[in-house]
PDB file of C-alpha atoms in Angstrom:
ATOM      1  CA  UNK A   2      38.835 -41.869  37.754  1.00  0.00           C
ATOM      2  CA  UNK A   3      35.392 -43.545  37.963  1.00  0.00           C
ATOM      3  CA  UNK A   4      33.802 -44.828  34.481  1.00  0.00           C
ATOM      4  CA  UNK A   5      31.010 -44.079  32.841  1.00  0.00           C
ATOM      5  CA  UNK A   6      29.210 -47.258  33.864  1.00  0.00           C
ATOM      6  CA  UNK A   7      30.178 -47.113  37.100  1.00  0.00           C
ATOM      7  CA  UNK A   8      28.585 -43.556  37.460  1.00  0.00           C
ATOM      8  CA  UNK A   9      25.710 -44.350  35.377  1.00  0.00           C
ATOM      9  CA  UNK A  10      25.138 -47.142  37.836  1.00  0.00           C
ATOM     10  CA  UNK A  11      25.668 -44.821  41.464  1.00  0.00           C
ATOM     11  CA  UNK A  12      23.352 -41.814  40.174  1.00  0.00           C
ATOM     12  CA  UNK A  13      20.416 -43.821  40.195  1.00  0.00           C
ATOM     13  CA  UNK A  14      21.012 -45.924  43.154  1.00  0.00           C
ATOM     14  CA  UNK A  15      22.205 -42.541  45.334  1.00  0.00           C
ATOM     15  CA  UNK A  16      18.379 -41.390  43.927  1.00  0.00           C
ATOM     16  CA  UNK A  17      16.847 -44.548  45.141  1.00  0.00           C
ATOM     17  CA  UNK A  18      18.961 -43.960  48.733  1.00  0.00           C
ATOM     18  CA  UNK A  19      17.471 -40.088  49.194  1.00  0.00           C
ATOM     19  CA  UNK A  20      13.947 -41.369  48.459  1.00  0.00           C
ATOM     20  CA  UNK A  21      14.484 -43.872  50.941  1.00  0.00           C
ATOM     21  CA  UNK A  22      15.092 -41.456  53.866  1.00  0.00           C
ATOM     22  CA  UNK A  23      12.536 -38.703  52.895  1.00  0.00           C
ATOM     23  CA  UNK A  24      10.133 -40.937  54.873  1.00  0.00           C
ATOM     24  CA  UNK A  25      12.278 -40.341  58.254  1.00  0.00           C
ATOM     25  CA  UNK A  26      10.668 -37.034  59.229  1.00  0.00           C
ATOM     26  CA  UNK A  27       7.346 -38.858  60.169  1.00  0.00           C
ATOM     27  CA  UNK A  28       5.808 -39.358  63.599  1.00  0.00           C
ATOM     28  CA  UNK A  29       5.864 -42.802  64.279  1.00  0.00           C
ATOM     29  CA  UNK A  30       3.453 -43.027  67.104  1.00  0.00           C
ATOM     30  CA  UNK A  31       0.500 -40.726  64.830  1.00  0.00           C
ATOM     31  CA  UNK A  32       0.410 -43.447  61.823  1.00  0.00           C
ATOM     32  CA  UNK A  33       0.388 -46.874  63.957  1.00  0.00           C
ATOM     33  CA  UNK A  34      -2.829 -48.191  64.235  1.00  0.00           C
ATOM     34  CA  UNK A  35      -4.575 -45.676  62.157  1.00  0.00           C
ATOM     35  CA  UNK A  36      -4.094 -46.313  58.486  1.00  0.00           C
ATOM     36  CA  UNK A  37      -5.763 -48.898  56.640  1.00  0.00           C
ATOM     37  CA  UNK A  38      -3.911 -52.007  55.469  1.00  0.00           C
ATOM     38  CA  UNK A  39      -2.088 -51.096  51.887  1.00  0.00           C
ATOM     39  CA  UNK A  40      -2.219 -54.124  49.349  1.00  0.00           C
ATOM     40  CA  UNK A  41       0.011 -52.440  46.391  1.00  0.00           C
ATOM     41  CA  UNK A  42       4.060 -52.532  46.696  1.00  0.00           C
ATOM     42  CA  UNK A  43       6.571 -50.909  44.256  1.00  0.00           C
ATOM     43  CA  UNK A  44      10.574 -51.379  44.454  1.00  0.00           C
ATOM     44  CA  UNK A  45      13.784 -51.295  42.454  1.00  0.00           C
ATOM     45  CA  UNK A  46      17.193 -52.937  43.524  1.00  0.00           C
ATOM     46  CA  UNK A  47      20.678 -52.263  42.107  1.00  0.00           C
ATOM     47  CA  UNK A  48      22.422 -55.637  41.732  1.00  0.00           C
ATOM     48  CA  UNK A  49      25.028 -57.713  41.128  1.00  0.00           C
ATOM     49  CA  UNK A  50      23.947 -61.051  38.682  1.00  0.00           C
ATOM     50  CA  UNK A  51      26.501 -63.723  39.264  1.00  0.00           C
ATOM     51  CA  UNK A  52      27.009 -66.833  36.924  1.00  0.00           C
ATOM     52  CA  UNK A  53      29.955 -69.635  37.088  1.00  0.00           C
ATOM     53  CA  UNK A  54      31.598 -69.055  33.822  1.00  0.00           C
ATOM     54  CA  UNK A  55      31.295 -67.246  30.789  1.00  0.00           C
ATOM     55  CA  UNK A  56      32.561 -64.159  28.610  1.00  0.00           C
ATOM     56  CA  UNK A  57      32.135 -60.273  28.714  1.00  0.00           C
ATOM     57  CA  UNK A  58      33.261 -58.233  25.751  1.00  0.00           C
ATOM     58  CA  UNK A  59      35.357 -61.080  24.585  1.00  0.00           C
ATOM     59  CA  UNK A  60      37.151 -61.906  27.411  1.00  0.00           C
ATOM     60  CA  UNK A  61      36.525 -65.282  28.978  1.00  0.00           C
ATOM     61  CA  UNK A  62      36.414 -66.207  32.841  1.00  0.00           C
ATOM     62  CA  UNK A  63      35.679 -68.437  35.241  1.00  0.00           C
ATOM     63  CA  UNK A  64      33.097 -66.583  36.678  1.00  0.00           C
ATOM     64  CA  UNK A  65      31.179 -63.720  35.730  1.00  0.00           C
ATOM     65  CA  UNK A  66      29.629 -60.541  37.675  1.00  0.00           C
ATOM     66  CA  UNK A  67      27.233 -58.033  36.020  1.00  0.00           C
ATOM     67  CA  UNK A  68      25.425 -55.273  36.624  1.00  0.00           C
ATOM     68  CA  UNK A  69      22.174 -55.715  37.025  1.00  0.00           C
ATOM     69  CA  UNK A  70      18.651 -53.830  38.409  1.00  0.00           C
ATOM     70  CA  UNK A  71      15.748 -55.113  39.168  1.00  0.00           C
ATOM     71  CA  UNK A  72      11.698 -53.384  39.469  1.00  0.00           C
ATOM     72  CA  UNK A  73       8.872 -55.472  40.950  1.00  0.00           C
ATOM     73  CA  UNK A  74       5.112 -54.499  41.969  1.00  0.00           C
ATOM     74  CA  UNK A  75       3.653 -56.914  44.275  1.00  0.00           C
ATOM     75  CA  UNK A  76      -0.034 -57.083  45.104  1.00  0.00           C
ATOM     76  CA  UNK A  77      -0.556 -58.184  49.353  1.00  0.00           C
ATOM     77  CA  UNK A  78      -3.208 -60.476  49.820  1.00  0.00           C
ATOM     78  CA  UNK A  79      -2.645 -60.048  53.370  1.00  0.00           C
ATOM     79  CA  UNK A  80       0.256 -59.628  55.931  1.00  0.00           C
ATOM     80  CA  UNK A  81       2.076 -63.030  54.751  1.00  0.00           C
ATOM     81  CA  UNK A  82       1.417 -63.762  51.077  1.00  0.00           C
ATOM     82  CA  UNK A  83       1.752 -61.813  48.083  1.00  0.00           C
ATOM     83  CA  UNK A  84       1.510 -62.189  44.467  1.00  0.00           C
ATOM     84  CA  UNK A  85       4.065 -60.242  42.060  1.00  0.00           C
ATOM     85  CA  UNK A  86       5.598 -59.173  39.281  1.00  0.00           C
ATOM     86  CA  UNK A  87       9.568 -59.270  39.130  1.00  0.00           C
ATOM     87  CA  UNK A  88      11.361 -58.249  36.087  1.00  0.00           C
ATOM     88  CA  UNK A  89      15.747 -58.096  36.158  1.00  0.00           C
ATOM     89  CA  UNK A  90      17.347 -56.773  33.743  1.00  0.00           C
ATOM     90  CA  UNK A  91      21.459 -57.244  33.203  1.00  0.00           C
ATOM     91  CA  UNK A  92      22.881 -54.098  31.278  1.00  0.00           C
ATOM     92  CA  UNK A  93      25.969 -56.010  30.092  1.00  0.00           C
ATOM     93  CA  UNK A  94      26.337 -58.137  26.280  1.00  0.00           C
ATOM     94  CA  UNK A  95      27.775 -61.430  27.587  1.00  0.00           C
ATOM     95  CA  UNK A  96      28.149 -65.259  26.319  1.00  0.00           C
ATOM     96  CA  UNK A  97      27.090 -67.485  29.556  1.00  0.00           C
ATOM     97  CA  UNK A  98      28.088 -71.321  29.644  1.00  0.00           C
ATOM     98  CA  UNK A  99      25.856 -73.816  29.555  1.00  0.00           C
ATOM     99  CA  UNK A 100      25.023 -76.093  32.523  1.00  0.00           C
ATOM    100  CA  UNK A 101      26.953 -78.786  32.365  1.00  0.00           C
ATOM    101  CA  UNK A 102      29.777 -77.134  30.082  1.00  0.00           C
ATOM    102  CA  UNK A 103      27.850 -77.798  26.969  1.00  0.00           C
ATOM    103  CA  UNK A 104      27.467 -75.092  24.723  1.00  0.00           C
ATOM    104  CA  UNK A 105      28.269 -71.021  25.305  1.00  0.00           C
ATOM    105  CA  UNK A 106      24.507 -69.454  24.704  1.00  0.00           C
ATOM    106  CA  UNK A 107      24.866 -65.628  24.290  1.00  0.00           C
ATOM    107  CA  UNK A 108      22.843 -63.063  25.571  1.00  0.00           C
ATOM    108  CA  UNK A 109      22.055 -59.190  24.835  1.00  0.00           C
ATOM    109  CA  UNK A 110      21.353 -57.321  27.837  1.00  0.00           C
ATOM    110  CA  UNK A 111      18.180 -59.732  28.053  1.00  0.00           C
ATOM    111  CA  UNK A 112      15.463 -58.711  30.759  1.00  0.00           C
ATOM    112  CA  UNK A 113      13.619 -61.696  33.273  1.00  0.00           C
ATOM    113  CA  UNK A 114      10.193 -60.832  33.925  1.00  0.00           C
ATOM    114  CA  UNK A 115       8.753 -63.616  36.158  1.00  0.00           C
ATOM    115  CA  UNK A 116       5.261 -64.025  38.237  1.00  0.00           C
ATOM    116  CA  UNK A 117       6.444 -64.375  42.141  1.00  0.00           C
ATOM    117  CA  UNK A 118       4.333 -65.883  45.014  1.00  0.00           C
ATOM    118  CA  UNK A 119       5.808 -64.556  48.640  1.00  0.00           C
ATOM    119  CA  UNK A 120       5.339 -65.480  52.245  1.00  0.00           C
ATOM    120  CA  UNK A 121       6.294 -63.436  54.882  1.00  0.00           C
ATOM    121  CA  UNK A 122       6.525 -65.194  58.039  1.00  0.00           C
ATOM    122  CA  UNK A 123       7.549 -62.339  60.121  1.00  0.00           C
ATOM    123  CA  UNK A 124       8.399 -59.243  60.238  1.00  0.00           C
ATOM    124  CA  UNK A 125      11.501 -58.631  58.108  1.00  0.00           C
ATOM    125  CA  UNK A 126      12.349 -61.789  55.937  1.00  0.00           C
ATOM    126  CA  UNK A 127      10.349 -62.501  52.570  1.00  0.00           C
ATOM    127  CA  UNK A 128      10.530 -65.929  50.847  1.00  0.00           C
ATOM    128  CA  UNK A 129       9.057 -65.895  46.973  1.00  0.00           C
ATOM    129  CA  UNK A 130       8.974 -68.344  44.248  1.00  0.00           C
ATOM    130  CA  UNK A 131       8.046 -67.942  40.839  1.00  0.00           C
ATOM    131  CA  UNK A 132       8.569 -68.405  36.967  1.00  0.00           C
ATOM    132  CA  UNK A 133       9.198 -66.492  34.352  1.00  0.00           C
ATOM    133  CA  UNK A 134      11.112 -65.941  30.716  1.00  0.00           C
ATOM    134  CA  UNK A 135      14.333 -64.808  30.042  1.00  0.00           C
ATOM    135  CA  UNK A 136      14.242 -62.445  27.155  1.00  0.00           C
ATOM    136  CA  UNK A 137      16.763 -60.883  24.836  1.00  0.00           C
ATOM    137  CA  UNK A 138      16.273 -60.577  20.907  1.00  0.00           C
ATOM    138  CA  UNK A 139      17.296 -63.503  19.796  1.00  0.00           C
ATOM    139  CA  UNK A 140      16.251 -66.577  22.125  1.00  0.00           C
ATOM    140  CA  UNK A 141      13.339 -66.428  24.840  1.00  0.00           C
ATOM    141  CA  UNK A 142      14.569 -68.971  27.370  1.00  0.00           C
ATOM    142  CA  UNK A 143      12.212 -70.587  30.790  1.00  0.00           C
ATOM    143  CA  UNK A 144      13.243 -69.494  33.975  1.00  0.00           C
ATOM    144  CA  UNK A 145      12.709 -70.553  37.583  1.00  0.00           C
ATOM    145  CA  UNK A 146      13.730 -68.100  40.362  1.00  0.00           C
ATOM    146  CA  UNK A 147      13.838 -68.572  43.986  1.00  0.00           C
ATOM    147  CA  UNK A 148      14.266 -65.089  46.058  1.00  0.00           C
ATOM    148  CA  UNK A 149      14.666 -64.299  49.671  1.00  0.00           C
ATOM    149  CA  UNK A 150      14.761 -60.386  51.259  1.00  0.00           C
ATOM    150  CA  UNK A 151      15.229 -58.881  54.499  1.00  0.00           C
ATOM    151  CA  UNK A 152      13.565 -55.367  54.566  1.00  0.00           C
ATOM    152  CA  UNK A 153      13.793 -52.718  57.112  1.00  0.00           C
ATOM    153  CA  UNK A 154      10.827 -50.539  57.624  1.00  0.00           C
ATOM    154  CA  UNK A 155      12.280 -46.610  56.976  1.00  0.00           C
ATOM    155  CA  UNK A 156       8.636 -44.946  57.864  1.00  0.00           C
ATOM    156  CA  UNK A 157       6.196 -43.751  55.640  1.00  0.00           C
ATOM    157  CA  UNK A 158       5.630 -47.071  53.948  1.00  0.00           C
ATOM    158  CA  UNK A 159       9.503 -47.382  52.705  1.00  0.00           C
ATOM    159  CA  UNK A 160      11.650 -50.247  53.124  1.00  0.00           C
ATOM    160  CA  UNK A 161      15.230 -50.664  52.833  1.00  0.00           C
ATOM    161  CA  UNK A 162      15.690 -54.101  51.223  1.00  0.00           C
ATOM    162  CA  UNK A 163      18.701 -56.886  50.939  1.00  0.00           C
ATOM    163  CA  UNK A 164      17.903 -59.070  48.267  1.00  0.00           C
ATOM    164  CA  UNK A 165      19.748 -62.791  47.612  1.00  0.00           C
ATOM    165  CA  UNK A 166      18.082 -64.519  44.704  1.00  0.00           C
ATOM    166  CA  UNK A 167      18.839 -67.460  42.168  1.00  0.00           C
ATOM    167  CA  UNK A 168      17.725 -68.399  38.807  1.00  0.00           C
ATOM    168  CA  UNK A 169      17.120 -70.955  37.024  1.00  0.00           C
ATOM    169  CA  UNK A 170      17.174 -70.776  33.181  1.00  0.00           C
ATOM    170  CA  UNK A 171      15.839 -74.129  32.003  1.00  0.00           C
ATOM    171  CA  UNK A 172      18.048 -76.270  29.646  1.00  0.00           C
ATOM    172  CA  UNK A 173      20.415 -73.031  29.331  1.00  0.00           C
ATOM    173  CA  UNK A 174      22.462 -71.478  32.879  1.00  0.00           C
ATOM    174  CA  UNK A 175      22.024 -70.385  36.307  1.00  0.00           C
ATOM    175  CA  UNK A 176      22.146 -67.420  37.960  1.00  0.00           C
ATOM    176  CA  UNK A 177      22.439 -65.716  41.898  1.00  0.00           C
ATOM    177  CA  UNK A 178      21.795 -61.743  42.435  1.00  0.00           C
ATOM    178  CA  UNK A 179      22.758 -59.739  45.337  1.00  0.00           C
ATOM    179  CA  UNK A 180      20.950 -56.537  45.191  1.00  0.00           C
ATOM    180  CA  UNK A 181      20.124 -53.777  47.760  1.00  0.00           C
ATOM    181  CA  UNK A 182      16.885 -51.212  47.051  1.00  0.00           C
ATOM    182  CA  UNK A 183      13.897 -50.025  48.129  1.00  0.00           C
ATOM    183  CA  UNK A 184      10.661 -50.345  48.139  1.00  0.00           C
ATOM    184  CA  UNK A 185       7.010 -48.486  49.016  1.00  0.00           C
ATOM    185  CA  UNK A 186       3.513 -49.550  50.010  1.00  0.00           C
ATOM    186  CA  UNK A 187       0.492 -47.433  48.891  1.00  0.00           C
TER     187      UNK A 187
END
């Protein structure tokens, strides 16, 4: 029998999945060529936020894997570079060890809002870079994340996207996501 964070976690991403193919019923052939170029970008991704050791609800392990999501708006300058905002947020209380194996620095479901450059040197892989903070109420720590996706086009402006990403929170941990979303350009 599923739990509750497990279905918590599918209802939104099944929403995200439905949006995603609403766009199929368009003519393909009537849009090229005749729309204007569109700068603005929404998304979300589920995820997975991956870290080398730590503990979850007082259990300790070598490696830890928590839920995570992820919004972003991203602002095209043209077809290869944009300019964003990225904010992940891990829905999970956990105690993450240090780099190094210094000290265990615990975190409450703490969100990463972080400015993001991209290039896009073709048509389906994106390449970003960017910094940020990692937030949670009781320490604000630097972070430095390197993403890459690989989007699909679904018509209509959506795009199916496979994310891989990795942060770095300075002096603290380190972190890699795997998330899969969507995204739309207006």
């Amino acid at each position: 029998m599923p739990t509750r964070k497990v279905k918590n976690t599918f209802v939104p991403f099944l929403f995200l999945v439905l949006m995603a193919f609403s766009g199929f019923g368009q003519d393909e052939m009537e849009r090229e060529g005749m729309e204007a170029f569109k700068h603005h970008e929404i998304g979300a991704l589920l995820s997975h936020t991956h870290m080398r050791a730590g503990e979850v609800e007082g259990e300790s392990k070598k490696r830890l894997s928590l839920p995570s999501f992820s919004i972003f708006y991203n602002y095209h300058l043209n077809h290869k570079w944009s300019v964003g905002l990225h904010t992940d947020f891990v829905t999970e209380q956990f105690v993450a060890q240090s780099l190094g194996g210094g000290k265990s620095i615990e975190r409450e479901r703490p969100m990463a809002p972080a400015i993001m450059v991209g290039f896009k040197p073709g048509k389906h892989f994106t390449f970003l870079i960017g910094g940020g903070a990692d937030i949670d109420p009781e320490e604000t720590l630097g972070l430095i994340r390197i993403d890459s996706e690989y989007g699909l086009e679904l018509g209509n402006e959506w795009e199916f996207i496979v994310a891989l990403g990795y942060d770095i929170r300075i002096d603290a941990f380190d972190s890699f996501q795997l998330g899969l979303g969507v995204s739309k350009r207006f």
